[in-house]
mmCIF file of C-alpha atoms in Angstrom:
data_model
loop_
_atom_site.group_PDB
_atom_site.id
_atom_site.type_symbol
_atom_site.label_atom_id
_atom_site.label_comp_id
_atom_site.label_asym_id
_atom_site.label_seq_id
_atom_site.Cartn_x
_atom_site.Cartn_y
_atom_site.Cartn_z
ATOM 1 C CA MET A 753 -87.871 -70.324 -13.099
ATOM 2 C CA THR A 754 -84.138 -71.012 -12.954
ATOM 3 C CA LYS A 755 -81.905 -68.846 -15.098
ATOM 4 C CA ALA A 756 -79.892 -70.799 -17.669
ATOM 5 C CA ALA A 757 -76.157 -71.094 -17.090
ATOM 6 C CA PRO A 758 -74.065 -68.578 -19.038
ATOM 7 C CA ILE A 759 -72.506 -69.722 -22.320
ATOM 8 C CA ASN A 760 -68.802 -69.026 -22.712
ATOM 9 C CA ASN A 761 -67.424 -68.714 -26.240
ATOM 10 C CA ARG A 762 -65.772 -66.150 -28.496
ATOM 11 C CA VAL A 763 -69.021 -64.235 -29.056
ATOM 12 C CA THR A 764 -69.914 -63.860 -25.368
ATOM 13 C CA ALA A 765 -66.298 -62.908 -24.629
ATOM 14 C CA ILE A 766 -66.525 -60.113 -27.216
ATOM 15 C CA LEU A 767 -70.008 -58.982 -26.160
ATOM 16 C CA GLY A 768 -69.556 -59.228 -22.404
ATOM 17 C CA THR A 769 -72.951 -60.945 -22.149
ATOM 18 C CA ASP A 770 -74.178 -64.127 -20.477
ATOM 19 C CA TYR A 771 -75.674 -65.489 -23.690
ATOM 20 C CA PRO A 772 -74.633 -65.250 -27.360
ATOM 21 C CA ILE A 773 -78.044 -63.899 -28.346
ATOM 22 C CA ILE A 774 -78.111 -60.630 -30.253
ATOM 23 C CA GLN A 775 -81.287 -58.680 -30.879
ATOM 24 C CA ALA A 776 -81.905 -57.801 -34.533
ATOM 25 C CA PRO A 777 -81.527 -54.095 -35.411
ATOM 26 C CA MET A 778 -84.995 -53.683 -36.912
ATOM 27 C CA GLY A 779 -85.684 -50.161 -38.177
ATOM 28 C CA TRP A 780 -88.115 -48.197 -35.985
ATOM 29 C CA ILE A 781 -88.445 -51.215 -33.636
ATOM 30 C CA ALA A 782 -84.965 -51.723 -32.146
ATOM 31 C CA ARG A 783 -85.251 -48.911 -29.659
ATOM 32 C CA ALA A 784 -84.512 -48.601 -25.934
ATOM 33 C CA GLN A 785 -87.556 -50.461 -24.612
ATOM 34 C CA LEU A 786 -86.764 -53.639 -26.574
ATOM 35 C CA ALA A 787 -82.976 -53.351 -26.467
ATOM 36 C CA SER A 788 -82.825 -52.833 -22.704
ATOM 37 C CA ALA A 789 -85.061 -55.860 -22.106
ATOM 38 C CA VAL A 790 -82.704 -58.022 -24.179
ATOM 39 C CA SER A 791 -79.605 -56.674 -22.410
ATOM 40 C CA ASN A 792 -81.194 -57.089 -18.968
ATOM 41 C CA ALA A 793 -82.006 -60.726 -19.821
ATOM 42 C CA GLY A 794 -78.336 -61.454 -20.582
ATOM 43 C CA GLY A 795 -78.247 -60.937 -24.349
ATOM 44 C CA MET A 796 -77.041 -58.032 -26.473
ATOM 45 C CA GLY A 797 -79.637 -55.335 -27.075
ATOM 46 C CA ILE A 798 -79.054 -53.298 -30.235
ATOM 47 C CA ILE A 799 -80.204 -49.774 -31.109
ATOM 48 C CA GLU A 800 -80.955 -49.353 -34.820
ATOM 49 C CA THR A 801 -79.971 -46.562 -37.205
ATOM 50 C CA ALA A 802 -81.747 -47.829 -40.334
ATOM 51 C CA SER A 803 -84.687 -45.515 -39.665
ATOM 52 C CA GLY A 804 -82.370 -42.576 -40.324
ATOM 53 C CA GLU A 805 -84.013 -40.674 -37.453
ATOM 54 C CA PHE A 806 -80.739 -39.529 -35.928
ATOM 55 C CA ASP A 807 -82.213 -37.209 -33.255
ATOM 56 C CA ILE A 808 -84.484 -40.000 -32.025
ATOM 57 C CA ILE A 809 -81.639 -42.513 -32.117
ATOM 58 C CA GLU A 810 -79.554 -40.215 -29.896
ATOM 59 C CA ALA A 811 -82.458 -40.017 -27.424
ATOM 60 C CA GLU A 812 -82.856 -43.809 -27.459
ATOM 61 C CA VAL A 813 -79.195 -44.296 -26.551
ATOM 62 C CA ARG A 814 -79.644 -41.888 -23.622
ATOM 63 C CA LYS A 815 -82.726 -43.871 -22.499
ATOM 64 C CA MET A 816 -80.682 -47.070 -22.552
ATOM 65 C CA ARG A 817 -78.444 -45.656 -19.812
ATOM 66 C CA ASP A 818 -81.524 -45.308 -17.570
ATOM 67 C CA LEU A 819 -82.974 -48.717 -18.430
ATOM 68 C CA THR A 820 -79.909 -50.967 -18.156
ATOM 69 C CA ASP A 821 -76.394 -51.115 -16.807
ATOM 70 C CA LYS A 822 -75.679 -54.110 -19.056
ATOM 71 C CA PRO A 823 -73.770 -54.005 -22.349
ATOM 72 C CA PHE A 824 -75.645 -52.895 -25.453
ATOM 73 C CA GLY A 825 -74.632 -52.166 -28.999
ATOM 74 C CA MET A 826 -75.680 -50.318 -32.115
ATOM 75 C CA ASN A 827 -76.154 -51.190 -35.746
ATOM 76 C CA ILE A 828 -74.753 -48.705 -38.251
ATOM 77 C CA ALA A 829 -76.782 -49.061 -41.440
ATOM 78 C CA LEU A 830 -74.158 -47.455 -43.652
ATOM 79 C CA SER A 831 -76.322 -46.553 -46.634
ATOM 80 C CA TYR A 832 -79.025 -45.001 -44.436
ATOM 81 C CA VAL A 833 -76.918 -42.684 -42.288
ATOM 82 C CA LYS A 834 -74.883 -40.872 -44.926
ATOM 83 C CA GLY A 835 -74.111 -37.289 -44.024
ATOM 84 C CA SER A 836 -74.598 -37.879 -40.300
ATOM 85 C CA ASN A 837 -71.913 -38.099 -37.699
ATOM 86 C CA ILE A 838 -73.136 -41.482 -36.444
ATOM 87 C CA ILE A 839 -69.643 -42.989 -36.269
ATOM 88 C CA ASP A 840 -68.393 -40.134 -34.065
ATOM 89 C CA PHE A 841 -71.572 -40.391 -31.989
ATOM 90 C CA VAL A 842 -71.110 -44.140 -31.399
ATOM 91 C CA ILE A 843 -67.505 -43.582 -30.346
ATOM 92 C CA GLU A 844 -68.457 -40.708 -28.001
ATOM 93 C CA GLN A 845 -71.118 -42.864 -26.326
ATOM 94 C CA GLY A 846 -68.608 -45.517 -25.308
ATOM 95 C CA ILE A 847 -70.486 -48.230 -27.208
ATOM 96 C CA LYS A 848 -68.265 -51.340 -27.333
ATOM 97 C CA PHE A 849 -70.069 -53.451 -29.961
ATOM 98 C CA VAL A 850 -71.357 -52.469 -33.393
ATOM 99 C CA THR A 851 -72.874 -54.345 -36.277
ATOM 100 C CA THR A 852 -72.502 -52.699 -39.660
ATOM 101 C CA SER A 853 -74.776 -53.362 -42.607
ATOM 102 C CA SER A 854 -76.028 -52.014 -45.930
ATOM 103 C CA GLY A 855 -72.663 -50.912 -47.257
ATOM 104 C CA SER A 856 -68.941 -51.541 -47.014
ATOM 105 C CA PRO A 857 -67.459 -51.802 -43.525
ATOM 106 C CA ALA A 858 -64.269 -50.281 -44.986
ATOM 107 C CA VAL A 859 -65.665 -46.794 -44.317
ATOM 108 C CA CYS A 860 -65.733 -47.185 -40.532
ATOM 109 C CA THR A 861 -64.107 -50.367 -39.213
ATOM 110 C CA GLU A 862 -60.677 -48.873 -38.602
ATOM 111 C CA ALA A 863 -62.039 -45.810 -36.781
ATOM 112 C CA LEU A 864 -64.385 -47.885 -34.632
ATOM 113 C CA GLN A 865 -61.715 -50.422 -33.711
ATOM 114 C CA ALA A 866 -59.257 -47.627 -32.853
ATOM 115 C CA ALA A 867 -61.842 -46.544 -30.253
ATOM 116 C CA GLY A 868 -61.990 -50.050 -28.774
ATOM 117 C CA ILE A 869 -65.217 -51.076 -30.524
ATOM 118 C CA LYS A 870 -65.702 -54.597 -31.880
ATOM 119 C CA VAL A 871 -67.248 -54.651 -35.368
ATOM 120 C CA PHE A 872 -69.324 -57.463 -36.866
ATOM 121 C CA HIS A 873 -70.570 -56.970 -40.432
ATOM 122 C CA VAL A 874 -73.888 -58.360 -41.691
ATOM 123 C CA ILE A 875 -73.440 -60.417 -44.858
ATOM 124 C CA PRO A 876 -75.851 -62.360 -47.109
ATOM 125 C CA THR A 877 -73.222 -64.022 -49.353
ATOM 126 C CA LEU A 878 -69.837 -65.712 -49.106
ATOM 127 C CA GLU A 879 -68.294 -63.068 -51.381
ATOM 128 C CA MET A 880 -69.427 -60.286 -49.035
ATOM 129 C CA ALA A 881 -68.132 -62.244 -46.037
ATOM 130 C CA LEU A 882 -64.665 -62.463 -47.555
ATOM 131 C CA LYS A 883 -64.689 -58.751 -48.448
ATOM 132 C CA ALA A 884 -65.731 -57.852 -44.891
ATOM 133 C CA ILE A 885 -62.912 -59.954 -43.462
ATOM 134 C CA ASP A 886 -60.495 -58.171 -45.821
ATOM 135 C CA CYS A 887 -61.737 -54.913 -44.235
ATOM 136 C CA GLY A 888 -60.631 -56.246 -40.844
ATOM 137 C CA VAL A 889 -63.971 -56.823 -39.108
ATOM 138 C CA ASP A 890 -63.906 -58.774 -35.840
ATOM 139 C CA GLY A 891 -66.714 -61.115 -36.861
ATOM 140 C CA LEU A 892 -69.708 -61.671 -39.111
ATOM 141 C CA VAL A 893 -73.472 -61.738 -38.837
ATOM 142 C CA VAL A 894 -74.301 -64.360 -41.466
ATOM 143 C CA GLU A 895 -77.879 -63.619 -42.512
ATOM 144 C CA GLY A 896 -79.781 -66.091 -44.628
ATOM 145 C CA GLY A 897 -82.771 -65.146 -46.754
ATOM 146 C CA GLU A 898 -85.118 -65.921 -43.846
ATOM 147 C CA GLY A 899 -83.928 -62.684 -42.211
ATOM 148 C CA GLY A 900 -86.249 -60.426 -44.152
ATOM 149 C CA GLY A 901 -84.950 -61.531 -47.540
ATOM 150 C CA PHE A 902 -84.051 -58.016 -48.713
ATOM 151 C CA LYS A 903 -80.245 -58.003 -48.449
ATOM 152 C CA ASN A 904 -79.615 -60.334 -51.360
ATOM 153 C CA PRO A 905 -81.544 -60.291 -54.671
ATOM 154 C CA SER A 906 -81.001 -64.074 -54.772
ATOM 155 C CA PRO A 907 -81.486 -65.048 -51.111
ATOM 156 C CA VAL A 908 -79.736 -68.142 -49.806
ATOM 157 C CA SER A 909 -81.091 -70.216 -46.926
ATOM 158 C CA SER A 910 -79.272 -69.974 -43.597
ATOM 159 C CA MET A 911 -78.909 -73.774 -43.727
ATOM 160 C CA VAL A 912 -76.765 -73.359 -46.867
ATOM 161 C CA LEU A 913 -75.058 -69.999 -46.239
ATOM 162 C CA LEU A 914 -73.927 -70.538 -42.651
ATOM 163 C CA PRO A 915 -71.894 -73.747 -43.161
ATOM 164 C CA LEU A 916 -70.480 -72.350 -46.413
ATOM 165 C CA VAL A 917 -69.189 -69.185 -44.730
ATOM 166 C CA ARG A 918 -67.869 -71.200 -41.768
ATOM 167 C CA SER A 919 -65.964 -73.511 -44.128
ATOM 168 C CA ARG A 920 -64.084 -70.524 -45.592
ATOM 169 C CA THR A 921 -63.564 -68.319 -42.503
ATOM 170 C CA ASP A 922 -62.415 -68.575 -38.899
ATOM 171 C CA VAL A 923 -63.867 -65.383 -37.400
ATOM 172 C CA PRO A 924 -66.682 -65.551 -34.829
ATOM 173 C CA ILE A 925 -70.073 -65.885 -36.534
ATOM 174 C CA ILE A 926 -73.515 -64.802 -35.375
ATOM 175 C CA ALA A 927 -76.231 -66.612 -37.353
ATOM 176 C CA ALA A 928 -79.298 -64.634 -38.444
ATOM 177 C CA GLY A 929 -82.345 -65.527 -40.470
ATOM 178 C CA GLY A 930 -84.749 -68.125 -39.159
ATOM 179 C CA MET A 931 -83.274 -68.311 -35.654
ATOM 180 C CA CYS A 932 -86.237 -68.210 -33.285
ATOM 181 C CA ASP A 933 -85.804 -70.686 -30.406
ATOM 182 C CA GLY A 934 -83.430 -73.060 -28.654
ATOM 183 C CA LEU A 935 -83.665 -75.684 -31.396
ATOM 184 C CA SER A 936 -82.752 -73.249 -34.176
ATOM 185 C CA MET A 937 -79.959 -71.867 -31.977
ATOM 186 C CA ALA A 938 -78.589 -75.395 -31.485
ATOM 187 C CA ALA A 939 -78.797 -75.977 -35.249
ATOM 188 C CA ALA A 940 -76.899 -72.740 -35.907
ATOM 189 C CA PHE A 941 -74.199 -73.805 -33.452
ATOM 190 C CA ALA A 942 -73.955 -77.214 -35.139
ATOM 191 C CA MET A 943 -73.335 -75.395 -38.447
ATOM 192 C CA GLY A 944 -70.511 -73.298 -37.026
ATOM 193 C CA ALA A 945 -72.086 -70.211 -35.463
ATOM 194 C CA GLU A 946 -71.185 -69.046 -31.962
ATOM 195 C CA GLY A 947 -74.162 -66.730 -31.578
ATOM 196 C CA VAL A 948 -77.625 -66.066 -32.972
ATOM 197 C CA GLN A 949 -79.595 -62.975 -33.872
#
């Protein structure tokens, strides 16, 4: 099977990947085995922190170094890692891409960016997108209600949320929620995304 040609856009330039495909940071699932497979295939593997199992998360990041020499990132689930030194840990590991979620990116964006880390914040509403941009994030993960449906008490479809956020912002957008194949990726791109999760 022939490998698809790389896609060049703002998201792949930030990620350093062949494809603007980002693996979701699912708690207890987004560990080294899955994340390294995604990175090795040309996407962006992500190690989760939502499980709150900090010792295990540290071990998973070490495993990534054995399983891939490709770029990988981490998700910092802000409300789940309180009291840990996860931000310092991410910086020490030389991670270059982070998604933040479940809280305000104001608590860590400046420190992460000072260390050369690009920060995309996960948002389920236009209001949260605008607040994240005010915090200085490099981009957004725009997640419709199809992405688990637990981030917004009144979930909005990706088909509605994505073009709305694009119409009000100019930062790179990764679409999440209902993206599962080439057709849904093409639809997300048509609505203004430059990557999919």
